JSON list of C-alpha atoms in Angstrom, two decimals:
[
{"chain": "A", "resi": 1, "resn": "MET", "atom": "CA", "xyz": [-34.09, -3.42, 50.68]},
{"chain": "A", "resi": 2, "resn": "ARG", "atom": "CA", "xyz": [-36.16, -5.55, 53.17]},
{"chain": "A", "resi": 3, "resn": "HIS", "atom": "CA", "xyz": [-34.42, -6.13, 56.35]},
{"chain": "A", "resi": 4, "resn": "GLY", "atom": "CA", "xyz": [-32.87, -9.26, 56.76]},
{"chain": "A", "resi": 5, "resn": "GLU", "atom": "CA", "xyz": [-34.18, -10.33, 53.28]},
{"chain": "A", "resi": 6, "resn": "THR", "atom": "CA", "xyz": [-32.17, -8.43, 51.21]},
{"chain": "A", "resi": 7, "resn": "GLY", "atom": "CA", "xyz": [-29.97, -6.58, 53.62]},
{"chain": "A", "resi": 8, "resn": "TRP", "atom": "CA", "xyz": [-29.83, -5.41, 57.19]},
{"chain": "A", "resi": 9, "resn": "LEU", "atom": "CA", "xyz": [-30.42, -1.63, 57.88]},
{"chain": "A", "resi": 10, "resn": "VAL", "atom": "CA", "xyz": [-28.66, -0.46, 60.51]},
{"chain": "A", "resi": 11, "resn": "PRO", "atom": "CA", "xyz": [-29.61, 3.36, 62.44]},
{"chain": "A", "resi": 12, "resn": "PRO", "atom": "CA", "xyz": [-26.85, 5.41, 61.53]},
{"chain": "A", "resi": 13, "resn": "LYS", "atom": "CA", "xyz": [-24.29, 6.59, 63.62]},
{"chain": "A", "resi": 14, "resn": "ASP", "atom": "CA", "xyz": [-24.78, 3.74, 65.73]},
{"chain": "A", "resi": 15, "resn": "PRO", "atom": "CA", "xyz": [-21.62, 1.58, 65.45]},
{"chain": "A", "resi": 16, "resn": "GLU", "atom": "CA", "xyz": [-22.85, -1.13, 67.96]},
{"chain": "A", "resi": 17, "resn": "ALA", "atom": "CA", "xyz": [-25.50, -1.90, 65.92]},
{"chain": "A", "resi": 18, "resn": "LEU", "atom": "CA", "xyz": [-23.70, -2.17, 62.97]},
{"chain": "A", "resi": 19, "resn": "ALA", "atom": "CA", "xyz": [-20.99, -4.23, 64.83]},
{"chain": "A", "resi": 20, "resn": "ALA", "atom": "CA", "xyz": [-23.52, -6.52, 66.32]},
{"chain": "A", "resi": 21, "resn": "ARG", "atom": "CA", "xyz": [-25.17, -7.17, 62.56]},
{"chain": "A", "resi": 22, "resn": "ILE", "atom": "CA", "xyz": [-21.45, -8.08, 61.40]},
{"chain": "A", "resi": 23, "resn": "LEU", "atom": "CA", "xyz": [-21.13, -10.32, 64.31]},
{"chain": "A", "resi": 24, "resn": "TYR", "atom": "CA", "xyz": [-24.57, -12.30, 63.38]},
{"chain": "A", "resi": 25, "resn": "VAL", "atom": "CA", "xyz": [-23.44, -12.54, 59.75]},
{"chain": "A", "resi": 26, "resn": "LEU", "atom": "CA", "xyz": [-20.24, -14.10, 60.71]},
{"chain": "A", "resi": 27, "resn": "ASP", "atom": "CA", "xyz": [-21.98, -16.49, 62.92]},
{"chain": "A", "resi": 28, "resn": "HIS", "atom": "CA", "xyz": [-24.61, -17.52, 60.90]},
{"chain": "A", "resi": 29, "resn": "PRO", "atom": "CA", "xyz": [-23.44, -17.88, 57.28]}
]
């Protein structure tokens, strides 16, 4: 996987980072 090309990597046990990435994807389909 390449971060930002084929997917997004978030640090384990970091719900804030996961939430931020989900919001980014929703805002930038």
